[in-house]
mmCIF file of C-alpha atoms in Angstrom:
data_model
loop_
_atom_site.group_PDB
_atom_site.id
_atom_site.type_symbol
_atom_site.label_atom_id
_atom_site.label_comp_id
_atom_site.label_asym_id
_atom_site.label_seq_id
_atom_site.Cartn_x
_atom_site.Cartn_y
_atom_site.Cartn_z
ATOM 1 C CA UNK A 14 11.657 6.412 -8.532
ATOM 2 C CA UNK A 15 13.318 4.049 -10.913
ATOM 3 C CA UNK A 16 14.232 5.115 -14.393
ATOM 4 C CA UNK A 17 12.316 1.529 -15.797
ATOM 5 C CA UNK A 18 8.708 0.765 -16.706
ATOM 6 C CA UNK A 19 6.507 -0.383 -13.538
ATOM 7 C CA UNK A 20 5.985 -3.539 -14.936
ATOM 8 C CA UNK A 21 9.490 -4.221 -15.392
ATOM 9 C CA UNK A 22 10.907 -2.635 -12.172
ATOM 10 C CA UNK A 23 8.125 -5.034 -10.852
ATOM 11 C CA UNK A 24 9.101 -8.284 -12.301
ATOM 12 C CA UNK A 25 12.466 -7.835 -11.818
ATOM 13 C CA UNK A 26 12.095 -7.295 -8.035
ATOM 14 C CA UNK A 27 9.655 -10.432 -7.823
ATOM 15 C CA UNK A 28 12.134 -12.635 -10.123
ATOM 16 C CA UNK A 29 15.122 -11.619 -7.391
ATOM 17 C CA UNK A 30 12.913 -12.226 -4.695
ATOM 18 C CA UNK A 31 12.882 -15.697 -5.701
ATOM 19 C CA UNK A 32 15.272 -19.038 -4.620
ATOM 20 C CA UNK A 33 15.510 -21.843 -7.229
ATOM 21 C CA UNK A 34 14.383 -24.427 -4.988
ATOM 22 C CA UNK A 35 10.842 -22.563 -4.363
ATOM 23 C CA UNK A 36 10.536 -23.384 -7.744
ATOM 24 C CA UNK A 37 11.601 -26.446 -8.483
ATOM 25 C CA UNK A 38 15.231 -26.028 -10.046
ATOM 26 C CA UNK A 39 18.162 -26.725 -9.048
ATOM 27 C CA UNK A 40 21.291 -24.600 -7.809
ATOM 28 C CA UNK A 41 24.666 -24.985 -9.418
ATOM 29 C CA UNK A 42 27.228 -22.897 -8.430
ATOM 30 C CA UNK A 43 27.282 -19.709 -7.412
ATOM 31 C CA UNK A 44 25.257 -16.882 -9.229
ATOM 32 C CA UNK A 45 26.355 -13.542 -10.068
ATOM 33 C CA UNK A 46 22.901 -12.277 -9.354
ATOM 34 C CA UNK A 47 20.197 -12.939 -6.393
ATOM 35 C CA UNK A 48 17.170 -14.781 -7.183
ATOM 36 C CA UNK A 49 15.945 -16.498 -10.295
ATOM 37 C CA UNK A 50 17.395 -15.868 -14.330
ATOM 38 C CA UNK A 51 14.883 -14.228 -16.755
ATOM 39 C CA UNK A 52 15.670 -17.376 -18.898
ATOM 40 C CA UNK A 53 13.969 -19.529 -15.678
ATOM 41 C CA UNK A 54 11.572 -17.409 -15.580
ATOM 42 C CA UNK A 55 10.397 -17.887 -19.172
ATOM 43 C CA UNK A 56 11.061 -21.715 -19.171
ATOM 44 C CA UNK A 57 8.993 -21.554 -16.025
ATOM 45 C CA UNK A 58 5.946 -19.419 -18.006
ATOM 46 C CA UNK A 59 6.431 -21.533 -21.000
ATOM 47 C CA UNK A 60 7.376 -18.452 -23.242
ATOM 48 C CA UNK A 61 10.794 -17.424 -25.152
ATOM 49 C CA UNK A 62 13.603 -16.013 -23.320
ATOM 50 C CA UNK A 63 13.339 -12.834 -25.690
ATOM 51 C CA UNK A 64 9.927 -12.564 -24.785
ATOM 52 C CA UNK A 65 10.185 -12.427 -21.424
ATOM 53 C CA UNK A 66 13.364 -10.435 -21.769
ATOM 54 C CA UNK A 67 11.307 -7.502 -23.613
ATOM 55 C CA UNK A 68 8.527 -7.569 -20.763
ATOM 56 C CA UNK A 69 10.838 -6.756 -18.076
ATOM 57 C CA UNK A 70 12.306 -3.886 -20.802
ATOM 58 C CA UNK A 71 9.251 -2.564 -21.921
ATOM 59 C CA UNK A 72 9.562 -3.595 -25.045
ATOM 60 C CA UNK A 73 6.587 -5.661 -25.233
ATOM 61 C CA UNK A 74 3.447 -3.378 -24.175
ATOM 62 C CA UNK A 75 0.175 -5.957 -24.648
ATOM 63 C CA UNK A 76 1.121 -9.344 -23.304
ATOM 64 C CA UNK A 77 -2.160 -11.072 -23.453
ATOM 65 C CA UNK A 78 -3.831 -12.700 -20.323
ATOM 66 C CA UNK A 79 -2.894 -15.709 -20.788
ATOM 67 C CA UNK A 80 1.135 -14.749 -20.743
ATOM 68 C CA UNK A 81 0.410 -12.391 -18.088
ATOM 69 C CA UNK A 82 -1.042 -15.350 -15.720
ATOM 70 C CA UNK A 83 1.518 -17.785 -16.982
ATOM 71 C CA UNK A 84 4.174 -15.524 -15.809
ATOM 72 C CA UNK A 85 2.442 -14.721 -12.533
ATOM 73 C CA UNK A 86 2.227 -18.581 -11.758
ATOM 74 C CA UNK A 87 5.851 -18.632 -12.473
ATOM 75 C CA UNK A 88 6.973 -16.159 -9.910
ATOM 76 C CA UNK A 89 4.717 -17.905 -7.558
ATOM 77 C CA UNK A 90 2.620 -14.712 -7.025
ATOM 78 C CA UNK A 91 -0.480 -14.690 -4.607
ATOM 79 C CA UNK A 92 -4.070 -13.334 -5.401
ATOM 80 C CA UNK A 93 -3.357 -10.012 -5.130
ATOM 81 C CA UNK A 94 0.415 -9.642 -6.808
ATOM 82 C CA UNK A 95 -0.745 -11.399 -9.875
ATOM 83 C CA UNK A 96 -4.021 -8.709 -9.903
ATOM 84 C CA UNK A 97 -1.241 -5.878 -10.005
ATOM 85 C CA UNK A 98 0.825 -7.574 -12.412
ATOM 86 C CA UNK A 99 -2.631 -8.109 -14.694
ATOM 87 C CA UNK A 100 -3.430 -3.771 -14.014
ATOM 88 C CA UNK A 101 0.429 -2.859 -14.619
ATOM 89 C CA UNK A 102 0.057 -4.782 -18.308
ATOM 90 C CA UNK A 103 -3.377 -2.280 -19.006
ATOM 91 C CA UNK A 104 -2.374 -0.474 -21.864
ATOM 92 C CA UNK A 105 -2.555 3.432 -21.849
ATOM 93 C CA UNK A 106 -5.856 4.040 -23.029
ATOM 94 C CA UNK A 107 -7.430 1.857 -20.249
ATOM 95 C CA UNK A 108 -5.797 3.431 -17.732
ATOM 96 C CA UNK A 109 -7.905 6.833 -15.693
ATOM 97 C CA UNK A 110 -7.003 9.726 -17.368
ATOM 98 C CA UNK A 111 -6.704 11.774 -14.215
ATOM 99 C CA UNK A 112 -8.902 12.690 -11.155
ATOM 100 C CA UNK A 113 -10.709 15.431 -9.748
ATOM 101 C CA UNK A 114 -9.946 16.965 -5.885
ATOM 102 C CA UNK A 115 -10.837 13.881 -3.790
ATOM 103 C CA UNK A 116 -14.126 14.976 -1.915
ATOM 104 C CA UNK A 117 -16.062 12.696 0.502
ATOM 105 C CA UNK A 118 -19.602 12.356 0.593
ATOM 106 C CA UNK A 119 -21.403 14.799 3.532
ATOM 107 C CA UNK A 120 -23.375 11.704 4.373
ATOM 108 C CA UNK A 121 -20.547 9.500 5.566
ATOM 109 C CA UNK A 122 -18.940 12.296 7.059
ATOM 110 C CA UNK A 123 -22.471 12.720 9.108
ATOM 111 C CA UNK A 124 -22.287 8.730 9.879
ATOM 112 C CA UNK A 125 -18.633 8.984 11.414
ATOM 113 C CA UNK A 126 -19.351 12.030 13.473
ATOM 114 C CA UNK A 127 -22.266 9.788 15.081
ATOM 115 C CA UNK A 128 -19.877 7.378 15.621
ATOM 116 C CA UNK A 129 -18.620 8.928 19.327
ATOM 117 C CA UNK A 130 -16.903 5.863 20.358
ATOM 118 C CA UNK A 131 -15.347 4.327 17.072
ATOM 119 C CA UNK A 132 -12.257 5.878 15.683
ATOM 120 C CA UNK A 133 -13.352 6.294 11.715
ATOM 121 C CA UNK A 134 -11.670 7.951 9.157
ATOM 122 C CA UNK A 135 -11.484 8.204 5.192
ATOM 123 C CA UNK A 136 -7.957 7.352 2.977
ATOM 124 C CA UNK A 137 -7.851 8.339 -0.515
ATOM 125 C CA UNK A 138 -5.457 6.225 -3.136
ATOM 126 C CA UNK A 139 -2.191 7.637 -1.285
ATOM 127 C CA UNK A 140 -3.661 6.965 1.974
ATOM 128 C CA UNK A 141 -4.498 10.949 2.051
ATOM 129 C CA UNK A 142 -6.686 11.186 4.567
ATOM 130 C CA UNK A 143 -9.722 12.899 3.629
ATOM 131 C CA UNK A 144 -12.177 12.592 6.643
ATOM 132 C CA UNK A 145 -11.927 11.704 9.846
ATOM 133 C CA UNK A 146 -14.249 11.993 13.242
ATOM 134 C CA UNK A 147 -13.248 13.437 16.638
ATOM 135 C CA UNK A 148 -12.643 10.205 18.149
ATOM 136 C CA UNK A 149 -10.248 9.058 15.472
ATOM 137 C CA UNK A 150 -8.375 12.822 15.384
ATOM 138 C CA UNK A 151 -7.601 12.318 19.319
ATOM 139 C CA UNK A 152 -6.547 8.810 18.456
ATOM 140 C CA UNK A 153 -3.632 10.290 16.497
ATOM 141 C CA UNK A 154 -3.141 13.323 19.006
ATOM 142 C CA UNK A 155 0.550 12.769 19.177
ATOM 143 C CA UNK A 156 0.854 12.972 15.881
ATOM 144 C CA UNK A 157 2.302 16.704 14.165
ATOM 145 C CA UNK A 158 -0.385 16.052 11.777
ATOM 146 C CA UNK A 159 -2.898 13.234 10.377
ATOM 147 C CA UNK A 160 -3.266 13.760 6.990
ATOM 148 C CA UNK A 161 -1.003 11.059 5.340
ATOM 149 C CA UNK A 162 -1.286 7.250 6.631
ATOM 150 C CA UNK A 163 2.562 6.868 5.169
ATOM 151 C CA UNK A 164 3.550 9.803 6.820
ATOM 152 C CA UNK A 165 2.739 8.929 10.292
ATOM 153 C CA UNK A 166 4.725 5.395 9.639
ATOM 154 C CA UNK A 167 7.492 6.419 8.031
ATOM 155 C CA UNK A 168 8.327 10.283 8.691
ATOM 156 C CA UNK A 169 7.394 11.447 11.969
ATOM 157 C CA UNK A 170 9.134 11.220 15.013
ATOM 158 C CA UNK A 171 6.152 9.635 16.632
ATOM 159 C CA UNK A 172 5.192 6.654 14.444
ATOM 160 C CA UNK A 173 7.860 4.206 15.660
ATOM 161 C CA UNK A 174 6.172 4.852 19.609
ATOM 162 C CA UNK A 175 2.780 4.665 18.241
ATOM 163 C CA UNK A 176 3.100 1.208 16.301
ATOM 164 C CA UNK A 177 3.972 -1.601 18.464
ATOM 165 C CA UNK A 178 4.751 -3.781 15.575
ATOM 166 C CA UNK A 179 6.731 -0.982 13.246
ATOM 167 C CA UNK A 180 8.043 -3.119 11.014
ATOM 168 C CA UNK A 181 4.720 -5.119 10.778
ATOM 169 C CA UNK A 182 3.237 -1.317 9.919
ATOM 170 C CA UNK A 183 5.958 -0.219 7.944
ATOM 171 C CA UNK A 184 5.630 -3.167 5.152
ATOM 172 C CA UNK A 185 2.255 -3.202 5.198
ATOM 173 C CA UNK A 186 1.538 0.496 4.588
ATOM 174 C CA UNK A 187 4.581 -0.012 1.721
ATOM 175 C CA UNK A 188 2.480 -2.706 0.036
ATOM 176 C CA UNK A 189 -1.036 -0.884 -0.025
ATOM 177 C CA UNK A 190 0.824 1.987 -1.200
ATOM 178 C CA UNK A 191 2.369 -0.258 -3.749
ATOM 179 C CA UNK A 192 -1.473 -1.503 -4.418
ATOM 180 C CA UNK A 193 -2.380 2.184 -5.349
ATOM 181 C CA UNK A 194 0.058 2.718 -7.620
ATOM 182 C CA UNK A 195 -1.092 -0.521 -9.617
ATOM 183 C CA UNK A 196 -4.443 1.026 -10.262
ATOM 184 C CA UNK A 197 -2.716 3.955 -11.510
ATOM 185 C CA UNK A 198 0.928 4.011 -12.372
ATOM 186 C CA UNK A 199 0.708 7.812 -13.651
ATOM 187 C CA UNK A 200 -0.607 9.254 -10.475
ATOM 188 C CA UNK A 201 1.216 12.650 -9.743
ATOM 189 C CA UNK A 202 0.265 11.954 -6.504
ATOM 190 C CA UNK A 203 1.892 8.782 -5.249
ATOM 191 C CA UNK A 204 4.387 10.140 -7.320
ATOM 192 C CA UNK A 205 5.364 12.900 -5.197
ATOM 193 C CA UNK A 206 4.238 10.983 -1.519
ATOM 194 C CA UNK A 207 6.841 8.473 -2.969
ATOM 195 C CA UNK A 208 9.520 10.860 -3.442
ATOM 196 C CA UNK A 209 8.812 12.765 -0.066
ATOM 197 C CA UNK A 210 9.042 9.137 1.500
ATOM 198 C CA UNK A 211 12.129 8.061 -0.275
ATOM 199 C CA UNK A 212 14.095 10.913 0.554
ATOM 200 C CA UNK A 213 12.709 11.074 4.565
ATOM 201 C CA UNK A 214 13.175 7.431 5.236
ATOM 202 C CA UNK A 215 15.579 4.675 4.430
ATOM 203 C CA UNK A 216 13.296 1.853 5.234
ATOM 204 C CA UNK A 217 10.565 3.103 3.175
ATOM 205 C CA UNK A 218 12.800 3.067 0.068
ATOM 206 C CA UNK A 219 14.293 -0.154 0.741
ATOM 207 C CA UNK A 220 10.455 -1.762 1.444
ATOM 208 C CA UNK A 221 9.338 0.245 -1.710
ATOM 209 C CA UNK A 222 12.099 -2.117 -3.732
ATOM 210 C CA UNK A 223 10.386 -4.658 -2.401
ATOM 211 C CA UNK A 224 7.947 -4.625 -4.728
ATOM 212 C CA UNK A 225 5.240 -6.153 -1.845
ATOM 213 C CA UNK A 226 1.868 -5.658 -2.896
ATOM 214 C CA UNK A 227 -1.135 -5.835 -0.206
ATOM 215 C CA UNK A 228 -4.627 -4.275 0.664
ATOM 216 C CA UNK A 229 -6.195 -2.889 3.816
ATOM 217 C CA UNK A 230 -8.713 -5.153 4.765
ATOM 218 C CA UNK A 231 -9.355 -6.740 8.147
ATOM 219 C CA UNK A 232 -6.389 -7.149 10.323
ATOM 220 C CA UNK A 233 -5.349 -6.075 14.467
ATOM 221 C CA UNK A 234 -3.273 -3.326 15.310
ATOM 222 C CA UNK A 235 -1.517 -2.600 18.085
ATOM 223 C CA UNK A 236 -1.094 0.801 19.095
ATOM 224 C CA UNK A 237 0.257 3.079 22.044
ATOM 225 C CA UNK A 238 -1.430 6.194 22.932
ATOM 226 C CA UNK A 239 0.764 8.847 24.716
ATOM 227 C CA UNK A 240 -2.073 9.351 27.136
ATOM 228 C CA UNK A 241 -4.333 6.164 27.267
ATOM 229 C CA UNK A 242 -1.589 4.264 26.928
ATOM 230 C CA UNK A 243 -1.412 0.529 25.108
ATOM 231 C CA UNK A 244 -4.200 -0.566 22.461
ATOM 232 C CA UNK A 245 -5.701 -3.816 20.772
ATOM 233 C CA UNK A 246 -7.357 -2.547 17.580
ATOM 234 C CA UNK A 247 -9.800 -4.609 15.632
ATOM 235 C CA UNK A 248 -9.995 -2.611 11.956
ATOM 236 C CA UNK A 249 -11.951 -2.993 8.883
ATOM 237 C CA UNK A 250 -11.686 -1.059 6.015
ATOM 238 C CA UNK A 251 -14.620 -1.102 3.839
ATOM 239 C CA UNK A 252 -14.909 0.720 -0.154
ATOM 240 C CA UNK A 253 -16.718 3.648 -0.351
ATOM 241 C CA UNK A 254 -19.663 3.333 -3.828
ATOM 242 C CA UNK A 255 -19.314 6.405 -5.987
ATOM 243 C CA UNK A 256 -15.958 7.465 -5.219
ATOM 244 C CA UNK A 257 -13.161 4.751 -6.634
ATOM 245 C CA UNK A 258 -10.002 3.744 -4.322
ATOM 246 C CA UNK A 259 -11.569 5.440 -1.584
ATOM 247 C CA UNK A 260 -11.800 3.496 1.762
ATOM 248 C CA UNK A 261 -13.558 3.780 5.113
ATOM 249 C CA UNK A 262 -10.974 2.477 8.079
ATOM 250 C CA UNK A 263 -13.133 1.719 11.031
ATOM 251 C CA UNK A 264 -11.041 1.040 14.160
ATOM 252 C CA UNK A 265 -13.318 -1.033 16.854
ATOM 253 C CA UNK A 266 -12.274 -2.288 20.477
ATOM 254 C CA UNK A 267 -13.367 -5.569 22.336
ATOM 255 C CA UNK A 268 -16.425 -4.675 24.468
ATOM 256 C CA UNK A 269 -16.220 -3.701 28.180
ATOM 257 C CA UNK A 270 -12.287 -4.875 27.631
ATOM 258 C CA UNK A 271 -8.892 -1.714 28.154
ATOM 259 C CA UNK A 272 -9.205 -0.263 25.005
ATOM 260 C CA UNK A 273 -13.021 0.065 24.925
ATOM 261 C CA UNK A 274 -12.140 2.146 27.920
ATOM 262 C CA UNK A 275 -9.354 3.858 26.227
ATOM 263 C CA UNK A 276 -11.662 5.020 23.348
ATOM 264 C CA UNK A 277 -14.212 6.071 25.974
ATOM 265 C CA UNK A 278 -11.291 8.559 27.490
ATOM 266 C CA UNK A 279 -10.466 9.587 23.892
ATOM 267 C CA UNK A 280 -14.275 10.677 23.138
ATOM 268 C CA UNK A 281 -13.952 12.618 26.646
ATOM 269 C CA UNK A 282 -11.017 14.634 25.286
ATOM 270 C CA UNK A 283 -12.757 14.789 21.314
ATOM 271 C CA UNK A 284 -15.653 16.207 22.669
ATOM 272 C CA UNK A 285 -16.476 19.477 20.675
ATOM 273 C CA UNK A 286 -13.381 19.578 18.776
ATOM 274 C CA UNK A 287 -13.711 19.765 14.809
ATOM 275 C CA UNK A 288 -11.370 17.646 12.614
ATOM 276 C CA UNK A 289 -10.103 19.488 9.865
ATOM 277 C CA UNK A 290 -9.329 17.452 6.437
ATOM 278 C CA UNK A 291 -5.518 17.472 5.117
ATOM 279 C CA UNK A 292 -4.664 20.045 2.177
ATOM 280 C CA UNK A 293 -4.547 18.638 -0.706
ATOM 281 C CA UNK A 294 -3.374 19.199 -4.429
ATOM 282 C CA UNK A 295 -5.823 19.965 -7.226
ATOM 283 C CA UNK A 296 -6.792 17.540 -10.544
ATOM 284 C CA UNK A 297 -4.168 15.294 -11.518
ATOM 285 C CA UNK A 298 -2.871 15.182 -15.115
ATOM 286 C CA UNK A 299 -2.464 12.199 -16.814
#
């Protein structure tokens, strides 16, 4: 974890990230650094140099919106960058104060268990996850364990077979991690998945730099299953009411198509086993 404030560590990455000419200025000479100059950056947001200079040292704590989305145009963030930038510049008091043990709902649990053919399962803020049906267990068979989204990407030996497109996998679990710690910087949580995943894998920590910022929402995966073999993955992942930055991942197959029939074997080899939930810690403090 860097030793800087997240908003800083965050515009600093996107200001690197950028090349003069995506912005309009030009290049003279070589630069000592990569990307663009805080004082291009402010010229580009139309504030001081100093000002800008104290946001990426956390100097200046309550930029208002206006400055916020000023600089957010200037690093040429999308949608959902310049939503993180706007939640890293919350001041303290609006931030969540902590959370209790993530629970899910008996309901939805109930809903995904009749769900004998759909892999469906339930990711907390650190992509924890908290609930899962049979179907979705066997789908992640060759796993050591599923309780950790990141984990199964970055960590264990498994992930790299399982993921057709690892690298596709790799950034984009990165950014919604990076998503999740937007909503809440202070999270002991992420705090501690983020060290585990630093230490255990180069490419994580190098991604986490990054400073990417995405969202699960609908997308295809492609997957290989050690026993059904290769998959085409439709998934959706859908917010659950009542319980914040928890999602439901629903993994569906093309009808009457390979990995219909794939999921239909996987059901065959689910049937009567129990998923059990990952362990995880108690209340957060703020």
């Amino acid at each position: 974890m860097s030793n800087g404030t997240p908003l800083g560590d965050f515009l600093r990455a996107r200001r690197k990230a950028l090349k003069p000419y995506q912005v309009g200025l030009p290049e003279h000479g070589r630069r000592r650094v990569p990307g663009l100059r805080r004082e291009e950056v402010a010229l580009l947001a139309g504030v001081s140099a100093d000002y800008y200079v104290r946001l990426e040292q956390g100097r200046e704590r309550s930029p208002s919106p206006q400055v916020v989305e000023a600089v957010a145009q200037a690093l040429r963030l999308g949608p959902e960058s310049a939503d993180h930038l706007h939640r890293l510049c919350l001041a303290a008091f609006q931030r969540p104060r902590g959370r209790a043990r993530p629970t899910v709902d008996p309901h939805l649990v109930r809903l995904m268990d009749g769900w004998a053919h759909t892999p469906a399962f339930v990711v907390g803020p650190a992509l924890d996850v908290l609930a899962a049906n049979a179907v979705a267990a066997a789908l992640h068979s060759g796993f050591e364990r599923f309780d950790n989204l990141a984990r199964l990407v970055f960590t264990d030996p498994a992930g790299r077979g399982f993921y057709r497109d690892w690298e596709r996998a790799a950034r984009s679990c990165a950014a919604e991690l990076r998503a999740a710690f937007g909503h809440d910087p202070g999270s002991a949580r992420i705090a501690e998945l983020v060290g585990e995943l630093s230490r255990g894998s180069e490419e994580f920590a190098e991604l986490w730099e990054r400073h990417e910022v995405g969202g699960k929402a609908q997308d295809v995966k492609r997957l290989r299953h050690p026993a059904v073999g290769d998959l085409e993955i439709r998934f959706s992942a859908f917010a659950v009411n009542g319980a914040p930055h928890q999602q439901l991942v629903v993994y569906q197959a093309e009808p009457a198509g390979p990995t219909a029939a794939a999921f239909e074997q996987l059901h065959a080899t689910a049937a009567g086993a129990r998923w059990v939930g990952a362990a995880l810690p108690g209340p957060t403090q703020p």
